[in-house]
PDB file of C-alpha atoms in Angstrom:
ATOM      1  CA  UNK A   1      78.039  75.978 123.510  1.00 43.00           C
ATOM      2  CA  UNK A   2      80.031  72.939 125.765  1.00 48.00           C
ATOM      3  CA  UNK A   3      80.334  69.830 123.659  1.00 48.00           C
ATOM      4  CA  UNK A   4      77.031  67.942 125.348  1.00 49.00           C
ATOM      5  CA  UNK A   5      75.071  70.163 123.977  1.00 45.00           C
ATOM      6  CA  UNK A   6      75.693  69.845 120.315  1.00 46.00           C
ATOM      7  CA  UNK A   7      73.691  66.400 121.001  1.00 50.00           C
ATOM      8  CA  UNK A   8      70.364  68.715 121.449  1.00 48.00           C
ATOM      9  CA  UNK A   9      71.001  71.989 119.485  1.00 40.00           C
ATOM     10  CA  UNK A  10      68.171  72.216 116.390  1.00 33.00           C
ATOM     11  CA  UNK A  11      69.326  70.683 113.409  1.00 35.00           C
ATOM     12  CA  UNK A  12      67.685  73.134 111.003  1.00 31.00           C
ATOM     13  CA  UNK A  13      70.206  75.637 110.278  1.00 34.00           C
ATOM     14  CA  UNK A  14      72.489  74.563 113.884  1.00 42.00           C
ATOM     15  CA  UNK A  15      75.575  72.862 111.719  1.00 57.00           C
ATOM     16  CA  UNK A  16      75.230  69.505 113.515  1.00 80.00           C
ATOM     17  CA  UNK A  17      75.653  66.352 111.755  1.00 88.00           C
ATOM     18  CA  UNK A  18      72.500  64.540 111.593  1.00 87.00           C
ATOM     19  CA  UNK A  19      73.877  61.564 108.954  1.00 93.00           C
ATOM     20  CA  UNK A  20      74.928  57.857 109.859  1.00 94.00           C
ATOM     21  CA  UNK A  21      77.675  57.531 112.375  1.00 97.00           C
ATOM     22  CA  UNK A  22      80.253  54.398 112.542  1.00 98.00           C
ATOM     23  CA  UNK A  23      82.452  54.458 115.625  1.00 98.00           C
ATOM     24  CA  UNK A  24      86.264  53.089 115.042  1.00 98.00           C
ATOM     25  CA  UNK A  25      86.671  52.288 118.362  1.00 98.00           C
ATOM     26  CA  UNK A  26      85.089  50.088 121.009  1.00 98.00           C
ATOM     27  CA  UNK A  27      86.105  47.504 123.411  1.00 98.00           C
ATOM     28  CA  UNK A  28      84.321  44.162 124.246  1.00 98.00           C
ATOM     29  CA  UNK A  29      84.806  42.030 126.858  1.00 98.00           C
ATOM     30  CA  UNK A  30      82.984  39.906 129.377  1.00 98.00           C
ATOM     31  CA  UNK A  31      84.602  39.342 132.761  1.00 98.00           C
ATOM     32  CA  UNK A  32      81.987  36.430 133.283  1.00 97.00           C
ATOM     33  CA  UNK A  33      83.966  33.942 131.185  1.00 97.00           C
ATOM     34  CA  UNK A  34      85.743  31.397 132.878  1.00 96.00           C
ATOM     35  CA  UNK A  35      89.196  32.395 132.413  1.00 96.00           C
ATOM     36  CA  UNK A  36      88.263  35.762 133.306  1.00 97.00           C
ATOM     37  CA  UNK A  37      89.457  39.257 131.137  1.00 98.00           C
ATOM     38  CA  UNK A  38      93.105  40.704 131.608  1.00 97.00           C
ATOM     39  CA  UNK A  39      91.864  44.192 131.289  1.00 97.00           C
ATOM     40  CA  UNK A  40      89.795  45.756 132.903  1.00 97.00           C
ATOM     41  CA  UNK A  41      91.056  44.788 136.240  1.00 95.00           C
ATOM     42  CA  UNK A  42      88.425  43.686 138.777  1.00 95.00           C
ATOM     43  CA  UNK A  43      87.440  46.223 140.871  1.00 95.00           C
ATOM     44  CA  UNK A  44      87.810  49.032 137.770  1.00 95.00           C
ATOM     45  CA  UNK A  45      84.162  51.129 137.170  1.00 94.00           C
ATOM     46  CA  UNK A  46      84.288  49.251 133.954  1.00 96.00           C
ATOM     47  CA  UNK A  47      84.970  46.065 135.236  1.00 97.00           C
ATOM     48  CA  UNK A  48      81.266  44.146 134.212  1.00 97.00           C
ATOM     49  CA  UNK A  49      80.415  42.742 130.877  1.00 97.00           C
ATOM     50  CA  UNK A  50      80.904  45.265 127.787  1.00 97.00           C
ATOM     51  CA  UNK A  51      78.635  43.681 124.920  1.00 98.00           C
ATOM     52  CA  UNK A  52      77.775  44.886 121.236  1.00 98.00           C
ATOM     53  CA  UNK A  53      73.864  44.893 122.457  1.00 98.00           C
ATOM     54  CA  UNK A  54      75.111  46.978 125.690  1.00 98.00           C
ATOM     55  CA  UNK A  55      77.156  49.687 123.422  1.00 98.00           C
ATOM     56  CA  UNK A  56      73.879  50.258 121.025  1.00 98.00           C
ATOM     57  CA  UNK A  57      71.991  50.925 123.851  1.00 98.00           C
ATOM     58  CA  UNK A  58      73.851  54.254 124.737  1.00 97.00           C
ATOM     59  CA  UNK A  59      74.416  54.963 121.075  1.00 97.00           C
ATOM     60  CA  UNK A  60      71.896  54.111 118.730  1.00 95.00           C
ATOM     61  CA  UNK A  61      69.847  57.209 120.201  1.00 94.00           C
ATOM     62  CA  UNK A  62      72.713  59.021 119.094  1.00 94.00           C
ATOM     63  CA  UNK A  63      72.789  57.939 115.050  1.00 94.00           C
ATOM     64  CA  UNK A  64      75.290  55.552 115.383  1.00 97.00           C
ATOM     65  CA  UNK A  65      74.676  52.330 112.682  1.00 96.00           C
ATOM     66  CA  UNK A  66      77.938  50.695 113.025  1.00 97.00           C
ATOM     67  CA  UNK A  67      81.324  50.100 115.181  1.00 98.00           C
ATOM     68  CA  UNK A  68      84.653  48.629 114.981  1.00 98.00           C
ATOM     69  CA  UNK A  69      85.479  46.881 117.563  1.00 98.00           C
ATOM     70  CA  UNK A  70      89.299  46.650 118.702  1.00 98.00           C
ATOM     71  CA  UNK A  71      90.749  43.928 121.001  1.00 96.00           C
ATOM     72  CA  UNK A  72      91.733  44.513 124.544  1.00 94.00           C
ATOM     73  CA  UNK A  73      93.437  41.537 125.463  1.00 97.00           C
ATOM     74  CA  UNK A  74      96.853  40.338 124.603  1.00 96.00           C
ATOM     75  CA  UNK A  75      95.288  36.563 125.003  1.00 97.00           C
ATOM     76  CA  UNK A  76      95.904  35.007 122.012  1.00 97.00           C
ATOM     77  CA  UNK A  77      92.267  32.922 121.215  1.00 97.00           C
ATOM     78  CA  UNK A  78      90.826  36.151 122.717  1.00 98.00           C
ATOM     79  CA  UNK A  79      90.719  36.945 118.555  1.00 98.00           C
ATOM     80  CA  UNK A  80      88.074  34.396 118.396  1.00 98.00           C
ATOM     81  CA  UNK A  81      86.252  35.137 121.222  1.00 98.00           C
ATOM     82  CA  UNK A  82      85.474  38.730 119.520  1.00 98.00           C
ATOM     83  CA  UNK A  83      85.026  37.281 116.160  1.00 98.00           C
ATOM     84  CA  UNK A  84      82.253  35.332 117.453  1.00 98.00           C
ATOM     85  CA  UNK A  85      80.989  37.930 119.789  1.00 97.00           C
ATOM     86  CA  UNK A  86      80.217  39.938 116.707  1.00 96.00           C
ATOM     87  CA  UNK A  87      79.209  37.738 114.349  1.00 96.00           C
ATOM     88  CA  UNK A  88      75.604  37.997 115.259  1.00 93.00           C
ATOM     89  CA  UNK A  89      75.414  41.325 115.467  1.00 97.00           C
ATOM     90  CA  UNK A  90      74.989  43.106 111.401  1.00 96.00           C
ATOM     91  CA  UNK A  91      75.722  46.355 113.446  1.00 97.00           C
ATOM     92  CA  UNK A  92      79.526  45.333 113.999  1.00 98.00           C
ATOM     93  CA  UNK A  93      81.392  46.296 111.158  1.00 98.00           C
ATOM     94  CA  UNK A  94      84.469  43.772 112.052  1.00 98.00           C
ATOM     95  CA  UNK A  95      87.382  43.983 114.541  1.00 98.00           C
ATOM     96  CA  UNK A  96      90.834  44.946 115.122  1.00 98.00           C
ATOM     97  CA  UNK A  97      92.553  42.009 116.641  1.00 98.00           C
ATOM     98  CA  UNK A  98      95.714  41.321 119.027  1.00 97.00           C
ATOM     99  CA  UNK A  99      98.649  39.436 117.501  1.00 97.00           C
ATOM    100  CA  UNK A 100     102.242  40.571 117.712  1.00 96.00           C
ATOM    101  CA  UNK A 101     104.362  40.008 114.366  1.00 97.00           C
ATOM    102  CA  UNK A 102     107.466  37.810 113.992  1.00 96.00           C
ATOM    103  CA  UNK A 103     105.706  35.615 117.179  1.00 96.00           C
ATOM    104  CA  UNK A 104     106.044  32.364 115.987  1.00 96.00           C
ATOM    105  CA  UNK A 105     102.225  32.307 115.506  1.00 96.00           C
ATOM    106  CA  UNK A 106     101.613  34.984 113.535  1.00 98.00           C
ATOM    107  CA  UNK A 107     101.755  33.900 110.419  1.00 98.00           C
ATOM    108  CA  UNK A 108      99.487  30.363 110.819  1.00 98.00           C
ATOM    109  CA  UNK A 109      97.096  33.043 112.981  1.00 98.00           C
ATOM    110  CA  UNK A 110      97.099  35.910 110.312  1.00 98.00           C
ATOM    111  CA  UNK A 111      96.043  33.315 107.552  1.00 98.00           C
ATOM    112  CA  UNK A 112      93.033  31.634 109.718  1.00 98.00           C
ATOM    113  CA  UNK A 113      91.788  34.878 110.238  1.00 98.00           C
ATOM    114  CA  UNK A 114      92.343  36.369 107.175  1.00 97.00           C
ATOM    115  CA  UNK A 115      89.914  34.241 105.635  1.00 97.00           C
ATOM    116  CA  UNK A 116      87.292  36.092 107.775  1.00 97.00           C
ATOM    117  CA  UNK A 117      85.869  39.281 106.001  1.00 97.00           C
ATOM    118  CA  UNK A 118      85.257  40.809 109.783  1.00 98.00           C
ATOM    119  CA  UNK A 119      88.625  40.816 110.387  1.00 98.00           C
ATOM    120  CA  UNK A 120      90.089  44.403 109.686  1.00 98.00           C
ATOM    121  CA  UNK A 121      93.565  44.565 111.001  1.00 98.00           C
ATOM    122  CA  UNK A 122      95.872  44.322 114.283  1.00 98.00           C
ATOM    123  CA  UNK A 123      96.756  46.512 117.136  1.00 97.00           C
ATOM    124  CA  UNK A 124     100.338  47.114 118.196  1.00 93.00           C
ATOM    125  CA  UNK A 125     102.273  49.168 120.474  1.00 87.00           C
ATOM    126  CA  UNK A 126     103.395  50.624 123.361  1.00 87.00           C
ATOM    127  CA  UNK A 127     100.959  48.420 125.040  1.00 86.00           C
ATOM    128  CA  UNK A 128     101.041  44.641 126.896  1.00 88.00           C
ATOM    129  CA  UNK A 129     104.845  45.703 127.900  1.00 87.00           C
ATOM    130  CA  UNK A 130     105.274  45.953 124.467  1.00 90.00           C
ATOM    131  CA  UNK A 131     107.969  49.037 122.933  1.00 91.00           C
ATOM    132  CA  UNK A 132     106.790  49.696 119.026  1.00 94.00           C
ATOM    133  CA  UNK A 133     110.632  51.802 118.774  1.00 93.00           C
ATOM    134  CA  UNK A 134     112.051  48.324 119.997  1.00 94.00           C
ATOM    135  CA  UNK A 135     110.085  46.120 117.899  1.00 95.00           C
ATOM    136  CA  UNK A 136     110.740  47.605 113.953  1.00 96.00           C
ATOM    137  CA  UNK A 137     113.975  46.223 115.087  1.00 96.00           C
ATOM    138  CA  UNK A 138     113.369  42.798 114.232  1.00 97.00           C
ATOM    139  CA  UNK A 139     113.744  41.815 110.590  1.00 97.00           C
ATOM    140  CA  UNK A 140     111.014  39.153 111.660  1.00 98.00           C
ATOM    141  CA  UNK A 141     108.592  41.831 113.030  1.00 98.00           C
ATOM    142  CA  UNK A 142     108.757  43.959 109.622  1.00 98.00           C
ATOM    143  CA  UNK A 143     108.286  40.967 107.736  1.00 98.00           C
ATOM    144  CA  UNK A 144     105.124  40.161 109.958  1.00 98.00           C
ATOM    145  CA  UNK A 145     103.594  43.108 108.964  1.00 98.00           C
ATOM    146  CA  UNK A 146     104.431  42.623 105.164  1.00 98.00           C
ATOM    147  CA  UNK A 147     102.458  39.780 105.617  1.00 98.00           C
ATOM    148  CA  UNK A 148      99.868  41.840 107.188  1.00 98.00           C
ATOM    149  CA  UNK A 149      99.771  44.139 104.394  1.00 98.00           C
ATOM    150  CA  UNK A 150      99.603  41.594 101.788  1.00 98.00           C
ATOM    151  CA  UNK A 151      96.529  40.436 103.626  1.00 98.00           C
ATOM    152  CA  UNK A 152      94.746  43.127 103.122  1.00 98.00           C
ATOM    153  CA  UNK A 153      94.589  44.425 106.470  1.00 98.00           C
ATOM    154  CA  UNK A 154      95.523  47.466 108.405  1.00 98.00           C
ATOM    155  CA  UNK A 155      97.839  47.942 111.457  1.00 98.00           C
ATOM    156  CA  UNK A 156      96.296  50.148 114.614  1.00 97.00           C
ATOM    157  CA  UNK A 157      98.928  51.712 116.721  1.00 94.00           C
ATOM    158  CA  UNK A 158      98.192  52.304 120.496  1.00 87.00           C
ATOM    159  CA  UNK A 159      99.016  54.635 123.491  1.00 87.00           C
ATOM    160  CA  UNK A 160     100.567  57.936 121.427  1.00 89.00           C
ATOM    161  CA  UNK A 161     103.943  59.580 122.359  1.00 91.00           C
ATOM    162  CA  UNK A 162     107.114  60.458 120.678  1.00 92.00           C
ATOM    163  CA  UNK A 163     108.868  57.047 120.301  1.00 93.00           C
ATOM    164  CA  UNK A 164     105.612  56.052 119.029  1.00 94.00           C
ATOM    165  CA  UNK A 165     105.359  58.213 116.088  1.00 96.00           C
ATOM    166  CA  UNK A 166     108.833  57.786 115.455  1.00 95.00           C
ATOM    167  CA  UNK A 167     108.496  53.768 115.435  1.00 96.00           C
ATOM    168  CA  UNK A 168     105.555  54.288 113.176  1.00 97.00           C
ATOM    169  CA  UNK A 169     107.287  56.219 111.137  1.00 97.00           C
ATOM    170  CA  UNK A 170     109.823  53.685 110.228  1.00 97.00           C
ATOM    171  CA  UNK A 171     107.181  51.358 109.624  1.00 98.00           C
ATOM    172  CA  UNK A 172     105.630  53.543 106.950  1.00 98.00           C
ATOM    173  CA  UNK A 173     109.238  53.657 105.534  1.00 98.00           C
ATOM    174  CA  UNK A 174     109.794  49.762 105.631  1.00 98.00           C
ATOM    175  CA  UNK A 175     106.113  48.796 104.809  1.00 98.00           C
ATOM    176  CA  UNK A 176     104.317  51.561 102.514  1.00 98.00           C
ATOM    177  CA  UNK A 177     102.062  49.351 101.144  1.00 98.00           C
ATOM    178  CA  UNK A 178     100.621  48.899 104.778  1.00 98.00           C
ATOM    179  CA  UNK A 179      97.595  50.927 106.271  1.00 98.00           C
ATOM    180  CA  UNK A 180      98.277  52.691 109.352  1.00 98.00           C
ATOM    181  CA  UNK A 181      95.679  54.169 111.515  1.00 98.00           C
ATOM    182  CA  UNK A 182      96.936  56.020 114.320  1.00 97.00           C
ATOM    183  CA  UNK A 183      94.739  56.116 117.682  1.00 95.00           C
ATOM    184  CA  UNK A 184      93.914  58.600 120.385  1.00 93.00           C
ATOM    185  CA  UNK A 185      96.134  61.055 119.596  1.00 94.00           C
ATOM    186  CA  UNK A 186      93.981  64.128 120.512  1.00 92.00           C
ATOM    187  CA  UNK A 187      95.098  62.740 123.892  1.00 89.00           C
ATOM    188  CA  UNK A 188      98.553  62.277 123.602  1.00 88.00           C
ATOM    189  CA  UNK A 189     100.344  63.747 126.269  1.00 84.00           C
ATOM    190  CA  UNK A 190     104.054  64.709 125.186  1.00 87.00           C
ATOM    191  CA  UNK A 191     106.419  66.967 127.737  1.00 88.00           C
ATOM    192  CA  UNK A 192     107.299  69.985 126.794  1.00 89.00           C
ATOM    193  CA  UNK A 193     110.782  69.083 125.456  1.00 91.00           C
ATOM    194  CA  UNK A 194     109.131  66.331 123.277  1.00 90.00           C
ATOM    195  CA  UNK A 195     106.848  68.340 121.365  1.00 91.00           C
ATOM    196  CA  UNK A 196     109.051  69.532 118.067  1.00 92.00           C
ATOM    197  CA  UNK A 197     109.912  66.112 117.357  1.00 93.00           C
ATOM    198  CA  UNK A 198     106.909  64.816 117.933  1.00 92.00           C
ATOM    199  CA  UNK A 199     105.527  67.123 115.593  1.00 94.00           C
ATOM    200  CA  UNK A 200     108.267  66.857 113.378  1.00 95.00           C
ATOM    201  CA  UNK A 201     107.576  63.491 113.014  1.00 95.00           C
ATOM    202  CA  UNK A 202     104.004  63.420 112.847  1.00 96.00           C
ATOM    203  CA  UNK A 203     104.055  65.676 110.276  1.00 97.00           C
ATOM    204  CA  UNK A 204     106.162  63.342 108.088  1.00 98.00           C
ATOM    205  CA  UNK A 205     104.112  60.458 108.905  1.00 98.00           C
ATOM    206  CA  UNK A 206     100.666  62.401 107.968  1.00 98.00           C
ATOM    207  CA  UNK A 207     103.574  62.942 104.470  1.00 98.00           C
ATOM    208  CA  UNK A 208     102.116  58.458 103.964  1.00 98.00           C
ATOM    209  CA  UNK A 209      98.803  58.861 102.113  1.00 97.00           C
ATOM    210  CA  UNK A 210      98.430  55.754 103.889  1.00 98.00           C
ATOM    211  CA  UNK A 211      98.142  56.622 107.269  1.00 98.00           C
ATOM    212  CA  UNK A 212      94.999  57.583 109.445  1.00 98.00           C
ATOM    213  CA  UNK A 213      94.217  59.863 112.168  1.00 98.00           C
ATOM    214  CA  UNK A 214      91.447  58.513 114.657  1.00 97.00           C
ATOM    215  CA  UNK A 215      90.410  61.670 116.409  1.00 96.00           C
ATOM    216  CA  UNK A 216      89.682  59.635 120.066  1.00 94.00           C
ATOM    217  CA  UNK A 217      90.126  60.505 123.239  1.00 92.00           C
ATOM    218  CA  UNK A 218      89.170  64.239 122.413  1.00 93.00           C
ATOM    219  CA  UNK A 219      89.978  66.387 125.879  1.00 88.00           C
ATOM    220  CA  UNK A 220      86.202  67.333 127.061  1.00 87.00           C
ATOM    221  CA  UNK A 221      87.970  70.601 127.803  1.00 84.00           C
ATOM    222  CA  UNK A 222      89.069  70.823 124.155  1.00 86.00           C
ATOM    223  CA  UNK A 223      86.453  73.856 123.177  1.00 84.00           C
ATOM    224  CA  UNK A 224      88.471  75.774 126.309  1.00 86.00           C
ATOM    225  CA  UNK A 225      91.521  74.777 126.058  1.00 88.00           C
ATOM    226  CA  UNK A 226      94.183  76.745 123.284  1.00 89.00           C
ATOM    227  CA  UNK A 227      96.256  73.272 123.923  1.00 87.00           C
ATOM    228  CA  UNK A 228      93.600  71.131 122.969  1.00 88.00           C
ATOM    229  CA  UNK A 229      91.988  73.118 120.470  1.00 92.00           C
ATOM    230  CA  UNK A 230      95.466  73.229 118.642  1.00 92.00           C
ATOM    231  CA  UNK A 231      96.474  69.719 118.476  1.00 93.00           C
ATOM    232  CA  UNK A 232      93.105  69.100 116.872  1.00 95.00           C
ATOM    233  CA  UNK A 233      93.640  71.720 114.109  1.00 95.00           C
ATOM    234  CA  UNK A 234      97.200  70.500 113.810  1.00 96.00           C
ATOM    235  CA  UNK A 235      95.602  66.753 112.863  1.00 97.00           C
ATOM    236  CA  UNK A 236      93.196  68.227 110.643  1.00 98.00           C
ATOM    237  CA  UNK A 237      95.979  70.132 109.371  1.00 98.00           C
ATOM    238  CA  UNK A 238      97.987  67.193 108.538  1.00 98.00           C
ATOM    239  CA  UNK A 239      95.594  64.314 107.616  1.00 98.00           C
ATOM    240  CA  UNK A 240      92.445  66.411 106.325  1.00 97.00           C
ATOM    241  CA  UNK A 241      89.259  65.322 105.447  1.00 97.00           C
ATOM    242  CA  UNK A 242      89.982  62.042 103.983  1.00 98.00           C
ATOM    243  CA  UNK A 243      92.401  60.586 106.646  1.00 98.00           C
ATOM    244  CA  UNK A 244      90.460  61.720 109.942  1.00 98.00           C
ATOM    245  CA  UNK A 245      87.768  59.324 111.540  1.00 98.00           C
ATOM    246  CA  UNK A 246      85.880  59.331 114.790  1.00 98.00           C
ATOM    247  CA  UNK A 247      86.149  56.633 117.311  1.00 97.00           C
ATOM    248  CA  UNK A 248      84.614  57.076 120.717  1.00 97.00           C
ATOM    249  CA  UNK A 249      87.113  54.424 123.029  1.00 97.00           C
ATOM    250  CA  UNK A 250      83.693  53.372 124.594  1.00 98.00           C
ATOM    251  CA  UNK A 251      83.570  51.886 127.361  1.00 98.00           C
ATOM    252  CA  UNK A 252      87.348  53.130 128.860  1.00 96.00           C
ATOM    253  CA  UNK A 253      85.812  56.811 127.677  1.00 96.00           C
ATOM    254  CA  UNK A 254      83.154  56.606 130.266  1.00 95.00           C
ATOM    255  CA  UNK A 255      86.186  56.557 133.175  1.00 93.00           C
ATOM    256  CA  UNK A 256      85.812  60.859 130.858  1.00 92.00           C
ATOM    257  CA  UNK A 257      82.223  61.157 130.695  1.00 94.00           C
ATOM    258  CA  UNK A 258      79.102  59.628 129.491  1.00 95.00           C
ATOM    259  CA  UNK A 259      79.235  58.481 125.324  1.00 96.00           C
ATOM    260  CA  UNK A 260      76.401  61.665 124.740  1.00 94.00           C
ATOM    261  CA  UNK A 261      79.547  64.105 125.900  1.00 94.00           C
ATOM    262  CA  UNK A 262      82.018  62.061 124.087  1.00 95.00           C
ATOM    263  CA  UNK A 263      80.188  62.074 120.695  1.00 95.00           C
ATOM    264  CA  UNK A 264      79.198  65.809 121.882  1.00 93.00           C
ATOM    265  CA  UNK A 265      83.073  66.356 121.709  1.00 93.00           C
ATOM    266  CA  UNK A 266      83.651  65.036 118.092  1.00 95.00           C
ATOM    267  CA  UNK A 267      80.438  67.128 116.839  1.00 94.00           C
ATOM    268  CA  UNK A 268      81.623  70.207 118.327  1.00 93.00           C
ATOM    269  CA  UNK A 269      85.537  69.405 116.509  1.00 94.00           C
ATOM    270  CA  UNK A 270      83.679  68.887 113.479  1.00 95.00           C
ATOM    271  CA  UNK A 271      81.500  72.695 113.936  1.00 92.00           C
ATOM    272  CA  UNK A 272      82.739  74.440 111.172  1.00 93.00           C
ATOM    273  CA  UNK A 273      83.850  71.624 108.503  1.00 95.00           C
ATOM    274  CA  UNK A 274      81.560  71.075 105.352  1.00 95.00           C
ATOM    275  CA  UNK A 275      78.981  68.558 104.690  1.00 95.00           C
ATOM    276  CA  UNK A 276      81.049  66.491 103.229  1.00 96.00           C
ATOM    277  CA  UNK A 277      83.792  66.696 105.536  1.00 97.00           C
ATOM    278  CA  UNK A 278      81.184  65.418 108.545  1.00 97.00           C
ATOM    279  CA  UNK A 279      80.314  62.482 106.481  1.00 97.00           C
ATOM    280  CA  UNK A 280      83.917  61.052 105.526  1.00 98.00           C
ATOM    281  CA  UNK A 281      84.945  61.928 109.293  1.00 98.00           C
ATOM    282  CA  UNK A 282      81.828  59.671 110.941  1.00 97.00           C
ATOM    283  CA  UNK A 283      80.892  57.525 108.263  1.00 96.00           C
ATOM    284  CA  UNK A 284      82.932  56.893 105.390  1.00 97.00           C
ATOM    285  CA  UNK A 285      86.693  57.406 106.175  1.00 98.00           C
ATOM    286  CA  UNK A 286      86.315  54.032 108.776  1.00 98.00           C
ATOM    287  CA  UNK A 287      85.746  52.278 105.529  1.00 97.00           C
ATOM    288  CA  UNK A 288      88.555  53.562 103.468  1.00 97.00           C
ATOM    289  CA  UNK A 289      91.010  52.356 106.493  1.00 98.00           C
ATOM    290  CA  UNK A 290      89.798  49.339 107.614  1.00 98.00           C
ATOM    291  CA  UNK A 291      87.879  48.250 104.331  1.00 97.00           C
ATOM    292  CA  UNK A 292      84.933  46.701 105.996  1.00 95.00           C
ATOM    293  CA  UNK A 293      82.519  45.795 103.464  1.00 85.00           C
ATOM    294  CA  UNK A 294      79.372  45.816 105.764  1.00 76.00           C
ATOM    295  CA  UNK A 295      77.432  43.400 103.766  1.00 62.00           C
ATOM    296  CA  UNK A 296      76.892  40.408 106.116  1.00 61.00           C
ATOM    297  CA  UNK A 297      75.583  36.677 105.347  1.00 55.00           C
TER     298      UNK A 297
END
């Protein structure tokens, strides 16, 4: 069975998870403001205005009750833009923001938003011209995200590869207390001569009960290719059942396929898991990483 299908096979007896479904990871963004977006570019298929009303209409059909959206701007009072562009919306479980750690407005930053319950964590790395490996350098960037930890929140990493892991890795080292959650790495592509340490390394990182694999960017090849399919057992391998959670990428997926197929991937990952497995890995894991509450005034 390809992966879209697993969005219309019977769900008496088929396997399919039929339960609530909170996506990790969406982008928002609305190239109508003023000052314009920095990403998309104009002219990109998904260059139009990306909404929390516009991503329930593709995937409420589908079961989903809540999302997570994280930030894809480096603009600094783009964090408030997205806090507000949620706020309205019960549906949106909080955000991931943009800040970089050891900037010298981090700190007065991290505490105005960490007085707002939607605000989950940060996303940093090899993103924005940004190096992660070059960053853990700073004494002022570790202490940033002590700081970050202490508030509660989590750190999201961002475009997977060796030097990646291996940054994160130190962090974990430096900053246990923190909560990593490590994104799209389904889709990471490492060469060839990369791949021990990578794996290596991943391996000791999965080692922090801390840190959390977000199964996005699934190849829509993945139930034909031996590649794909082993990565994905390798992450299940590593993190399990209560360190694995679903995020879709919506809308950059769509450059892939439509959300059905994306969603249609994750289902057909999650086949042959338990119950209980499907429900931690859609639902409840999202919670345990980001600690959204998602009670809302």
């Amino acid at each position: 069975m390809t992966p879209e299908l697993w969005l219309e096979a019977p769900a008496a007896g088929s396997g399919i998870y039929t339960g609530p479904i909170v996506d990790s990871h969406i982008h928002l963004f609305d190239p109508r403001r003023p000052q314009g977006i920095p990403w998309p570019p104009k002219g990109d298929a998904i260059h139009r205005p990306t909404l929390p009303a516009d991503y329930f209409a593709v995937s409420k059909k589908h079961g989903v009750t809540g999302a997570i959206a994280v930030e894809a701007s480096p603009w600094h009072d783009d964090n408030f833009w997205l806090l507000e562009t949620l706020r309205d919306d019960a549906r949106m479980l909080g955000f991931v923001g943009n800040l970089l750690p050891g900037a010298g407005d981090f700190l007065p930053t991290l505490e105005r938003l960490a007085a707002e319950p939607l605000f989950l964590g940060i996303r940093c790395g090899n993103l924005w011209d940004r190096d992660l490996r070059e960053d853990v350098r700073s004494p002022a960037f570790i202490d940033g995200l002590r700081a970050l930890a202490k508030s509660g929140r989590s750190l999201d990493s961002a475009n997977p590869d060796a030097r990646l892991i291996e940054a994160l890795l130190e962090i974990a080292h430096q900053v246990p207390e923190l909560r990593i959650v490590v994104d799209h790495l389904p889709g990471a592509v490492i060469p060839t001569h990369q791949e021990q340490t990578f794996l290596h390394n991943l391996r000791a990182l999965a080692a922090h009960p801390g840190v959390f694999a977000k199964i996005s960017q699934i190849p829509l090849n993945a139930s034909d290719s031996a590649q794909a399919r082993n990565r994905l057992d390798t992450l299940w391998e590593l993190f399990g059942e209560d360190r694995c959670l679903f995020g879709s990428d919506w809308p950059n997926s769509l450059r892939a396929a439509p959300f059905r197929d994306i969603l249609g991937s994750a289902l057909w990952f999650m086949r042959d898991k338990t119950g209980q497995a499907k429900t931690k890995f859609f639902s409840t894991n999202s919670a345990r990483a980001y600690r959204w509450s998602g009670i809302r005034d």
